[in-house]
């Protein structure tokens, strides 16, 4: 259930309600919005009925959340969630442009790609050091060496970095180097991984599983949130359908669908969502027009030599062109692509 406090409740009231909840052996989750303070209480509802919260001074309303996801729900946080990652605004009018190679292959290549995507207007650098490959014989990633390269590239080009973590045992290492932890589609329901990422204080980019429903995605987000980590970014990356002319079927309706049900920022990955460079720009533009809080694009300077996902990579010139269009759409929809310094990125305009 959620406990809605009266407008302008002071800290004394908030503290009192929190103490009463804890005294029942339950965990309160505080959400302080601009207009309202809301306290989410998750757990045994029978314990809650033992205390008439409505009777506490300062409590305006006690509302049960009927949805299975609670902390991820809009009811819990009526305003959209927004947060800053090293100056890059996610949600709240900030447009995240995450770009980079599928896998970190070498420092030279990573720096080359990072320079190009940054110059084009990307504000977050991606690159996998642990790769979830279908075949155990395919390139598995450079591990810690790759993470070091990613961190160095992020420093050099002033972009926070995101990279996938596949296993709870990798978290300790990955948090040393990454600014955002990516949970991949194949691991969206790896509940131990979700919980462990929830115990870190790093933002989590949670990708939709290939056969996950919207509810499944939000339940996975709930795992991270319930451990106390509030910085969850959802990512649509396509789902498996009978269609075989694209790698996956990109479900763009998920953007307004999720926004109605959840306060969490949502970004769209048309690279994995379509697997086709000829479709990626149109789907990236459509994602921004649909109201997404960001896009996630794989870029490689020589896709034919890429060790992972080469066929879906945009080359830097294609990414330049796309970014001119994305910047125009961001202007149209009142979104800002902020850089690590907190200023709007200098994006080449046509
Ligand atoms: C990736 O981002 O490179 C990746 C493996 O994505 P997904 O988990 O969406 O397949
Ligand atoms: Mn990839």
mmCIF file of C-alpha atoms and ligand atoms in Angstrom:
data_model
loop_
_atom_site.group_PDB
_atom_site.id
_atom_site.type_symbol
_atom_site.label_atom_id
_atom_site.label_comp_id
_atom_site.label_asym_id
_atom_site.label_seq_id
_atom_site.Cartn_x
_atom_site.Cartn_y
_atom_site.Cartn_z
ATOM 1 C CA UNK A 1 0.000 0.000 0.000
ATOM 2 C CA UNK A 2 0.993 3.617 -0.272
ATOM 3 C CA UNK A 3 0.593 6.283 2.331
ATOM 4 C CA UNK A 4 0.051 9.728 0.871
ATOM 5 C CA UNK A 5 1.026 12.531 3.225
ATOM 6 C CA UNK A 6 -0.665 15.894 3.307
ATOM 7 C CA UNK A 7 0.991 18.566 1.149
ATOM 8 C CA UNK A 8 3.983 20.253 2.776
ATOM 9 C CA UNK A 9 4.356 17.622 5.479
ATOM 10 C CA UNK A 10 7.383 18.410 7.584
ATOM 11 C CA UNK A 11 10.224 16.042 8.367
ATOM 12 C CA UNK A 12 8.831 15.349 11.843
ATOM 13 C CA UNK A 13 5.637 13.866 10.376
ATOM 14 C CA UNK A 14 7.568 11.852 7.785
ATOM 15 C CA UNK A 15 9.930 10.490 10.441
ATOM 16 C CA UNK A 16 7.025 9.501 12.660
ATOM 17 C CA UNK A 17 5.240 7.550 9.896
ATOM 18 C CA UNK A 18 8.498 5.831 8.900
ATOM 19 C CA UNK A 19 9.102 4.764 12.504
ATOM 20 C CA UNK A 20 5.594 3.329 12.837
ATOM 21 C CA UNK A 21 6.075 1.272 9.677
ATOM 22 C CA UNK A 22 9.457 -0.024 10.813
ATOM 23 C CA UNK A 23 8.021 -0.899 14.211
ATOM 24 C CA UNK A 24 5.728 -3.332 12.398
ATOM 25 C CA UNK A 25 8.795 -5.016 10.931
ATOM 26 C CA UNK A 26 8.101 -3.604 7.457
ATOM 27 C CA UNK A 27 10.300 -1.670 5.074
ATOM 28 C CA UNK A 28 9.165 1.834 4.074
ATOM 29 C CA UNK A 29 10.162 3.363 0.727
ATOM 30 C CA UNK A 30 10.049 7.139 0.705
ATOM 31 C CA UNK A 31 9.202 9.049 -2.463
ATOM 32 C CA UNK A 32 9.449 12.821 -2.088
ATOM 33 C CA UNK A 33 7.890 14.451 -5.124
ATOM 34 C CA UNK A 34 7.453 18.137 -5.849
ATOM 35 C CA UNK A 35 3.780 18.123 -4.892
ATOM 36 C CA UNK A 36 3.489 15.171 -2.548
ATOM 37 C CA UNK A 37 5.403 12.872 -0.243
ATOM 38 C CA UNK A 38 4.414 9.241 -0.646
ATOM 39 C CA UNK A 39 5.566 6.306 1.451
ATOM 40 C CA UNK A 40 5.359 2.862 -0.079
ATOM 41 C CA UNK A 41 5.013 -0.072 2.291
ATOM 42 C CA UNK A 42 5.658 -3.472 0.889
ATOM 43 C CA UNK A 43 5.046 -6.641 2.796
ATOM 44 C CA UNK A 44 2.503 -8.505 4.787
ATOM 45 C CA UNK A 45 -0.693 -6.486 4.415
ATOM 46 C CA UNK A 46 -2.142 -8.143 7.512
ATOM 47 C CA UNK A 47 0.538 -6.472 9.638
ATOM 48 C CA UNK A 48 -0.456 -3.164 8.126
ATOM 49 C CA UNK A 49 -4.085 -3.533 9.016
ATOM 50 C CA UNK A 50 -2.951 -3.670 12.646
ATOM 51 C CA UNK A 51 -2.326 0.053 12.543
ATOM 52 C CA UNK A 52 -4.843 2.653 11.349
ATOM 53 C CA UNK A 53 -2.405 4.816 9.448
ATOM 54 C CA UNK A 54 -5.262 7.125 8.471
ATOM 55 C CA UNK A 55 -5.403 8.178 12.111
ATOM 56 C CA UNK A 56 -1.849 9.499 12.117
ATOM 57 C CA UNK A 57 -1.681 13.251 11.881
ATOM 58 C CA UNK A 58 -0.305 14.337 8.515
ATOM 59 C CA UNK A 59 -1.534 11.264 6.636
ATOM 60 C CA UNK A 60 -3.958 12.235 3.909
ATOM 61 C CA UNK A 61 -4.779 8.894 2.356
ATOM 62 C CA UNK A 62 -3.891 5.210 2.495
ATOM 63 C CA UNK A 63 -4.240 3.513 -0.872
ATOM 64 C CA UNK A 64 -3.699 -0.150 -1.685
ATOM 65 C CA UNK A 65 -1.634 -0.734 -4.843
ATOM 66 C CA UNK A 66 -3.441 -3.490 -6.623
ATOM 67 C CA UNK A 67 -0.784 -4.010 -9.273
ATOM 68 C CA UNK A 68 1.838 -6.671 -8.579
ATOM 69 C CA UNK A 69 4.592 -4.104 -9.106
ATOM 70 C CA UNK A 70 4.508 -1.437 -6.423
ATOM 71 C CA UNK A 71 7.665 0.672 -6.320
ATOM 72 C CA UNK A 72 7.783 0.693 -10.117
ATOM 73 C CA UNK A 73 4.204 1.906 -10.391
ATOM 74 C CA UNK A 74 3.077 5.419 -11.237
ATOM 75 C CA UNK A 75 0.913 5.436 -8.125
ATOM 76 C CA UNK A 76 4.021 5.260 -5.966
ATOM 77 C CA UNK A 77 5.745 8.100 -7.831
ATOM 78 C CA UNK A 78 3.213 10.168 -9.786
ATOM 79 C CA UNK A 79 5.877 12.360 -11.405
ATOM 80 C CA UNK A 80 8.234 10.615 -13.797
ATOM 81 C CA UNK A 81 11.558 9.631 -12.215
ATOM 82 C CA UNK A 82 14.570 11.591 -13.337
ATOM 83 C CA UNK A 83 18.177 11.380 -12.273
ATOM 84 C CA UNK A 84 21.585 12.654 -13.195
ATOM 85 C CA UNK A 85 24.425 10.332 -14.059
ATOM 86 C CA UNK A 86 27.617 12.406 -13.992
ATOM 87 C CA UNK A 87 25.713 15.388 -15.365
ATOM 88 C CA UNK A 88 23.735 13.414 -17.936
ATOM 89 C CA UNK A 89 20.042 13.873 -17.281
ATOM 90 C CA UNK A 90 17.906 10.758 -17.644
ATOM 91 C CA UNK A 91 14.153 11.379 -17.669
ATOM 92 C CA UNK A 92 12.646 14.753 -16.768
ATOM 93 C CA UNK A 93 13.246 16.163 -20.242
ATOM 94 C CA UNK A 94 16.760 14.774 -20.628
ATOM 95 C CA UNK A 95 17.363 12.615 -23.660
ATOM 96 C CA UNK A 96 19.961 9.881 -23.208
ATOM 97 C CA UNK A 97 21.893 8.937 -26.317
ATOM 98 C CA UNK A 98 23.804 5.774 -25.518
ATOM 99 C CA UNK A 99 26.169 4.734 -28.285
ATOM 100 C CA UNK A 100 29.239 2.617 -28.851
ATOM 101 C CA UNK A 101 30.319 -0.788 -30.037
ATOM 102 C CA UNK A 102 28.555 -3.993 -29.075
ATOM 103 C CA UNK A 103 31.779 -5.344 -27.570
ATOM 104 C CA UNK A 104 34.974 -3.677 -26.426
ATOM 105 C CA UNK A 105 37.530 -5.146 -28.800
ATOM 106 C CA UNK A 106 40.641 -3.018 -28.306
ATOM 107 C CA UNK A 107 41.527 0.308 -26.752
ATOM 108 C CA UNK A 108 42.365 1.848 -30.105
ATOM 109 C CA UNK A 109 39.045 0.898 -31.683
ATOM 110 C CA UNK A 110 37.046 1.891 -28.629
ATOM 111 C CA UNK A 111 38.684 5.331 -28.484
ATOM 112 C CA UNK A 112 38.129 5.827 -32.210
ATOM 113 C CA UNK A 113 34.409 4.981 -31.912
ATOM 114 C CA UNK A 114 34.002 6.947 -28.671
ATOM 115 C CA UNK A 115 35.496 10.069 -30.279
ATOM 116 C CA UNK A 116 33.083 9.815 -33.196
ATOM 117 C CA UNK A 117 29.917 9.161 -31.186
ATOM 118 C CA UNK A 118 30.774 11.952 -28.743
ATOM 119 C CA UNK A 119 31.397 14.399 -31.565
ATOM 120 C CA UNK A 120 28.072 13.408 -33.109
ATOM 121 C CA UNK A 121 26.205 14.163 -29.874
ATOM 122 C CA UNK A 122 26.027 10.931 -27.870
ATOM 123 C CA UNK A 123 26.156 11.513 -24.122
ATOM 124 C CA UNK A 124 26.733 7.960 -22.765
ATOM 125 C CA UNK A 125 29.269 5.439 -24.033
ATOM 126 C CA UNK A 126 28.396 1.744 -24.199
ATOM 127 C CA UNK A 127 30.552 -1.329 -24.752
ATOM 128 C CA UNK A 128 30.376 -4.913 -23.561
ATOM 129 C CA UNK A 129 33.214 -6.530 -21.630
ATOM 130 C CA UNK A 130 31.158 -9.612 -20.744
ATOM 131 C CA UNK A 131 29.179 -10.749 -23.753
ATOM 132 C CA UNK A 132 26.163 -13.073 -23.564
ATOM 133 C CA UNK A 133 26.795 -15.012 -26.776
ATOM 134 C CA UNK A 134 24.544 -17.707 -28.157
ATOM 135 C CA UNK A 135 27.600 -19.830 -28.902
ATOM 136 C CA UNK A 136 30.290 -20.603 -26.314
ATOM 137 C CA UNK A 137 32.795 -20.477 -29.201
ATOM 138 C CA UNK A 138 32.010 -16.852 -30.073
ATOM 139 C CA UNK A 139 33.992 -13.917 -28.626
ATOM 140 C CA UNK A 140 33.075 -13.660 -24.943
ATOM 141 C CA UNK A 141 34.486 -10.192 -24.205
ATOM 142 C CA UNK A 142 37.694 -8.848 -22.691
ATOM 143 C CA UNK A 143 36.531 -8.882 -19.058
ATOM 144 C CA UNK A 144 38.446 -6.594 -16.693
ATOM 145 C CA UNK A 145 40.824 -5.389 -19.421
ATOM 146 C CA UNK A 146 37.814 -4.280 -21.430
ATOM 147 C CA UNK A 147 36.299 -2.520 -18.422
ATOM 148 C CA UNK A 148 39.528 -0.566 -17.922
ATOM 149 C CA UNK A 149 39.452 0.530 -21.563
ATOM 150 C CA UNK A 150 35.825 1.577 -21.258
ATOM 151 C CA UNK A 151 36.469 3.620 -18.140
ATOM 152 C CA UNK A 152 39.453 5.295 -19.796
ATOM 153 C CA UNK A 153 37.423 6.121 -22.904
ATOM 154 C CA UNK A 154 34.621 7.528 -20.745
ATOM 155 C CA UNK A 155 37.140 9.753 -18.939
ATOM 156 C CA UNK A 156 38.833 10.841 -22.136
ATOM 157 C CA UNK A 157 35.597 11.780 -23.913
ATOM 158 C CA UNK A 158 33.645 12.930 -20.859
ATOM 159 C CA UNK A 159 30.861 10.377 -21.074
ATOM 160 C CA UNK A 160 29.518 8.125 -18.334
ATOM 161 C CA UNK A 161 29.816 4.487 -19.386
ATOM 162 C CA UNK A 162 27.411 1.559 -19.393
ATOM 163 C CA UNK A 163 28.330 -2.086 -19.654
ATOM 164 C CA UNK A 164 26.613 -5.403 -19.148
ATOM 165 C CA UNK A 165 26.953 -7.473 -16.014
ATOM 166 C CA UNK A 166 25.918 -11.092 -16.531
ATOM 167 C CA UNK A 167 26.524 -12.710 -13.200
ATOM 168 C CA UNK A 168 26.288 -11.572 -9.554
ATOM 169 C CA UNK A 169 29.953 -12.586 -9.172
ATOM 170 C CA UNK A 170 30.960 -9.913 -11.711
ATOM 171 C CA UNK A 171 29.226 -7.033 -9.946
ATOM 172 C CA UNK A 172 32.060 -6.124 -7.599
ATOM 173 C CA UNK A 173 34.421 -5.789 -10.533
ATOM 174 C CA UNK A 174 32.021 -4.003 -12.867
ATOM 175 C CA UNK A 175 31.014 -1.329 -10.317
ATOM 176 C CA UNK A 176 34.677 -0.333 -10.079
ATOM 177 C CA UNK A 177 34.674 0.826 -13.700
ATOM 178 C CA UNK A 178 31.114 1.414 -14.892
ATOM 179 C CA UNK A 179 28.706 4.269 -14.208
ATOM 180 C CA UNK A 180 25.628 2.248 -15.231
ATOM 181 C CA UNK A 181 25.083 -1.509 -14.937
ATOM 182 C CA UNK A 182 23.319 -3.092 -17.883
ATOM 183 C CA UNK A 183 21.210 -6.173 -17.312
ATOM 184 C CA UNK A 184 20.766 -7.835 -20.671
ATOM 185 C CA UNK A 185 17.660 -9.324 -22.230
ATOM 186 C CA UNK A 186 18.828 -12.857 -21.471
ATOM 187 C CA UNK A 187 19.185 -12.019 -17.802
ATOM 188 C CA UNK A 188 16.060 -9.954 -17.272
ATOM 189 C CA UNK A 189 14.698 -12.647 -14.999
ATOM 190 C CA UNK A 190 17.951 -13.601 -13.320
ATOM 191 C CA UNK A 191 16.501 -12.682 -9.950
ATOM 192 C CA UNK A 192 19.718 -13.043 -7.978
ATOM 193 C CA UNK A 193 21.439 -10.696 -10.409
ATOM 194 C CA UNK A 194 18.575 -8.198 -10.128
ATOM 195 C CA UNK A 195 18.736 -8.272 -6.343
ATOM 196 C CA UNK A 196 22.500 -7.849 -6.252
ATOM 197 C CA UNK A 197 22.362 -4.928 -8.684
ATOM 198 C CA UNK A 198 19.639 -3.486 -6.469
ATOM 199 C CA UNK A 199 22.075 -3.516 -3.550
ATOM 200 C CA UNK A 200 24.585 -1.361 -5.422
ATOM 201 C CA UNK A 201 24.127 2.359 -5.809
ATOM 202 C CA UNK A 202 24.797 2.314 -9.542
ATOM 203 C CA UNK A 203 21.994 3.104 -11.975
ATOM 204 C CA UNK A 204 20.697 -0.014 -13.715
ATOM 205 C CA UNK A 205 19.759 -0.228 -17.395
ATOM 206 C CA UNK A 206 17.289 -3.091 -17.498
ATOM 207 C CA UNK A 207 16.641 -4.572 -20.923
ATOM 208 C CA UNK A 208 13.401 -6.275 -21.750
ATOM 209 C CA UNK A 209 13.666 -10.043 -22.090
ATOM 210 C CA UNK A 210 12.945 -11.402 -25.530
ATOM 211 C CA UNK A 211 9.685 -12.955 -24.475
ATOM 212 C CA UNK A 212 8.904 -10.769 -21.519
ATOM 213 C CA UNK A 213 5.590 -8.983 -21.165
ATOM 214 C CA UNK A 214 5.376 -5.403 -19.952
ATOM 215 C CA UNK A 215 4.349 -6.746 -16.558
ATOM 216 C CA UNK A 216 7.325 -9.137 -16.467
ATOM 217 C CA UNK A 217 9.654 -6.212 -17.193
ATOM 218 C CA UNK A 218 8.151 -4.130 -14.411
ATOM 219 C CA UNK A 219 8.318 -7.041 -11.972
ATOM 220 C CA UNK A 220 12.028 -7.367 -12.741
ATOM 221 C CA UNK A 221 12.466 -3.630 -12.146
ATOM 222 C CA UNK A 222 10.657 -4.150 -8.844
ATOM 223 C CA UNK A 223 13.388 -6.587 -7.762
ATOM 224 C CA UNK A 224 16.026 -3.878 -8.193
ATOM 225 C CA UNK A 225 13.890 -1.145 -6.612
ATOM 226 C CA UNK A 226 12.901 -3.259 -3.627
ATOM 227 C CA UNK A 227 16.572 -3.553 -2.667
ATOM 228 C CA UNK A 228 16.756 0.227 -2.374
ATOM 229 C CA UNK A 229 18.199 1.163 -5.746
ATOM 230 C CA UNK A 230 15.909 3.826 -7.224
ATOM 231 C CA UNK A 231 17.834 4.434 -10.424
ATOM 232 C CA UNK A 232 16.339 1.990 -12.870
ATOM 233 C CA UNK A 233 16.093 2.730 -16.591
ATOM 234 C CA UNK A 234 13.921 0.413 -18.658
ATOM 235 C CA UNK A 235 14.971 -0.521 -22.179
ATOM 236 C CA UNK A 236 12.870 -1.864 -25.019
ATOM 237 C CA UNK A 237 15.105 -3.927 -27.320
ATOM 238 C CA UNK A 238 12.616 -5.956 -29.324
ATOM 239 C CA UNK A 239 10.851 -9.215 -28.644
ATOM 240 C CA UNK A 240 10.681 -12.535 -30.449
ATOM 241 C CA UNK A 241 7.705 -12.934 -32.752
ATOM 242 C CA UNK A 242 6.968 -15.035 -35.860
ATOM 243 C CA UNK A 243 8.452 -12.250 -38.010
ATOM 244 C CA UNK A 244 11.805 -13.295 -39.372
ATOM 245 C CA UNK A 245 12.779 -10.413 -41.635
ATOM 246 C CA UNK A 246 14.033 -8.508 -38.597
ATOM 247 C CA UNK A 247 16.180 -9.794 -35.728
ATOM 248 C CA UNK A 248 13.415 -8.963 -33.238
ATOM 249 C CA UNK A 249 10.144 -7.058 -33.335
ATOM 250 C CA UNK A 250 10.561 -3.622 -31.798
ATOM 251 C CA UNK A 251 7.537 -2.840 -29.649
ATOM 252 C CA UNK A 252 7.375 0.942 -29.716
ATOM 253 C CA UNK A 253 3.948 1.054 -28.129
ATOM 254 C CA UNK A 254 5.688 0.012 -24.939
ATOM 255 C CA UNK A 255 6.902 3.605 -24.507
ATOM 256 C CA UNK A 256 3.523 5.256 -23.803
ATOM 257 C CA UNK A 257 2.286 1.967 -22.359
ATOM 258 C CA UNK A 258 5.026 1.962 -19.709
ATOM 259 C CA UNK A 259 4.719 5.679 -19.108
ATOM 260 C CA UNK A 260 1.099 5.158 -18.141
ATOM 261 C CA UNK A 261 1.946 2.428 -15.656
ATOM 262 C CA UNK A 262 5.362 3.364 -14.345
ATOM 263 C CA UNK A 263 7.429 6.402 -13.411
ATOM 264 C CA UNK A 264 10.686 4.848 -14.607
ATOM 265 C CA UNK A 265 12.519 6.316 -17.617
ATOM 266 C CA UNK A 266 12.308 4.228 -20.764
ATOM 267 C CA UNK A 267 14.830 4.106 -23.570
ATOM 268 C CA UNK A 268 14.680 2.257 -26.884
ATOM 269 C CA UNK A 269 17.351 0.135 -28.535
ATOM 270 C CA UNK A 270 16.535 -0.180 -32.239
ATOM 271 C CA UNK A 271 19.905 -1.859 -32.921
ATOM 272 C CA UNK A 272 18.956 -5.124 -31.205
ATOM 273 C CA UNK A 273 15.297 -4.356 -31.823
ATOM 274 C CA UNK A 274 15.606 -4.627 -35.595
ATOM 275 C CA UNK A 275 19.139 -5.931 -36.232
ATOM 276 C CA UNK A 276 19.121 -3.903 -39.454
ATOM 277 C CA UNK A 277 21.040 -0.667 -40.107
ATOM 278 C CA UNK A 278 18.526 0.264 -42.819
ATOM 279 C CA UNK A 279 15.746 0.309 -40.199
ATOM 280 C CA UNK A 280 17.587 1.649 -37.145
ATOM 281 C CA UNK A 281 17.447 5.404 -37.949
ATOM 282 C CA UNK A 282 13.693 5.399 -38.611
ATOM 283 C CA UNK A 283 13.028 3.425 -35.421
ATOM 284 C CA UNK A 284 15.314 5.691 -33.376
ATOM 285 C CA UNK A 285 13.431 8.749 -34.644
ATOM 286 C CA UNK A 286 10.111 7.050 -33.966
ATOM 287 C CA UNK A 287 11.237 6.224 -30.416
ATOM 288 C CA UNK A 288 11.980 9.872 -29.665
ATOM 289 C CA UNK A 289 8.680 10.920 -31.265
ATOM 290 C CA UNK A 290 6.892 8.335 -29.109
ATOM 291 C CA UNK A 291 8.279 10.042 -26.007
ATOM 292 C CA UNK A 292 11.209 7.793 -25.103
ATOM 293 C CA UNK A 293 13.758 9.164 -22.653
ATOM 294 C CA UNK A 294 16.624 7.946 -24.771
ATOM 295 C CA UNK A 295 17.980 5.714 -27.494
ATOM 296 C CA UNK A 296 20.655 3.033 -27.475
ATOM 297 C CA UNK A 297 22.596 2.521 -30.711
ATOM 298 C CA UNK A 298 25.495 0.238 -31.634
ATOM 299 C CA UNK A 299 28.197 1.915 -33.687
ATOM 300 C CA UNK A 300 31.331 0.360 -35.176
ATOM 301 C CA UNK A 301 33.931 1.858 -37.486
ATOM 302 C CA UNK A 302 34.298 -1.372 -39.424
ATOM 303 C CA UNK A 303 31.188 -3.538 -38.961
ATOM 304 C CA UNK A 304 32.512 -6.327 -41.187
ATOM 305 C CA UNK A 305 35.365 -6.882 -38.745
ATOM 306 C CA UNK A 306 33.298 -6.523 -35.569
ATOM 307 C CA UNK A 307 33.623 -9.409 -33.129
ATOM 308 C CA UNK A 308 29.982 -9.124 -32.111
ATOM 309 C CA UNK A 309 26.788 -7.779 -33.744
ATOM 310 C CA UNK A 310 28.616 -6.329 -36.770
ATOM 311 C CA UNK A 311 25.605 -6.696 -39.106
ATOM 312 C CA UNK A 312 23.511 -4.302 -37.018
ATOM 313 C CA UNK A 313 26.169 -1.651 -36.357
ATOM 314 C CA UNK A 314 25.822 1.842 -37.794
ATOM 315 C CA UNK A 315 29.070 3.297 -39.109
ATOM 316 C CA UNK A 316 30.041 6.676 -37.614
ATOM 317 C CA UNK A 317 28.870 8.631 -40.698
ATOM 318 C CA UNK A 318 25.425 7.045 -40.445
ATOM 319 C CA UNK A 319 25.359 7.857 -36.730
ATOM 320 C CA UNK A 320 26.277 11.488 -37.520
ATOM 321 C CA UNK A 321 23.307 11.758 -39.861
ATOM 322 C CA UNK A 322 20.999 10.108 -37.356
ATOM 323 C CA UNK A 323 22.106 12.471 -34.597
ATOM 324 C CA UNK A 324 21.272 15.532 -36.687
ATOM 325 C CA UNK A 325 17.741 14.183 -36.990
ATOM 326 C CA UNK A 326 17.559 13.209 -33.323
ATOM 327 C CA UNK A 327 18.701 16.678 -32.293
ATOM 328 C CA UNK A 328 15.958 18.239 -34.438
ATOM 329 C CA UNK A 329 13.371 15.933 -32.846
ATOM 330 C CA UNK A 330 14.699 16.646 -29.360
ATOM 331 C CA UNK A 331 14.256 20.376 -30.054
ATOM 332 C CA UNK A 332 10.739 19.753 -31.347
ATOM 333 C CA UNK A 333 9.710 17.720 -28.324
ATOM 334 C CA UNK A 334 11.441 19.933 -25.765
ATOM 335 C CA UNK A 335 14.089 17.396 -24.784
ATOM 336 C CA UNK A 336 17.717 18.198 -24.036
ATOM 337 C CA UNK A 337 20.694 15.962 -24.680
ATOM 338 C CA UNK A 338 22.841 16.982 -21.717
ATOM 339 C CA UNK A 339 26.514 16.195 -21.490
ATOM 340 C CA UNK A 340 28.618 15.186 -18.556
ATOM 341 C CA UNK A 341 29.283 18.815 -17.793
ATOM 342 C CA UNK A 342 25.550 19.331 -17.487
ATOM 343 C CA UNK A 343 25.356 21.479 -20.609
ATOM 344 C CA UNK A 344 23.552 20.639 -23.826
ATOM 345 C CA UNK A 345 25.927 18.700 -26.064
ATOM 346 C CA UNK A 346 27.290 20.449 -29.104
ATOM 347 C CA UNK A 347 25.574 18.431 -31.762
ATOM 348 C CA UNK A 348 26.286 19.047 -35.432
ATOM 349 C CA UNK A 349 23.202 20.561 -36.999
ATOM 350 C CA UNK A 350 22.409 20.303 -40.683
HETATM 351 C C1 LIG B 1 23.896 -5.641 -25.956
HETATM 352 O O1 LIG B 1 23.447 -4.543 -25.551
HETATM 353 O O2 LIG B 1 24.952 -5.762 -26.581
HETATM 354 C C2 LIG B 1 23.075 -6.853 -25.742
HETATM 355 C C3 LIG B 1 23.616 -8.058 -25.692
HETATM 356 O O3 LIG B 1 21.762 -6.556 -25.650
HETATM 357 P P1 LIG B 1 20.489 -7.503 -25.367
HETATM 358 O O4 LIG B 1 20.674 -8.003 -23.983
HETATM 359 O O5 LIG B 1 19.344 -6.563 -25.537
HETATM 360 O O6 LIG B 1 20.504 -8.600 -26.408
HETATM 361 MN MN1 LIG B 2 25.026 -6.130 -29.182
#
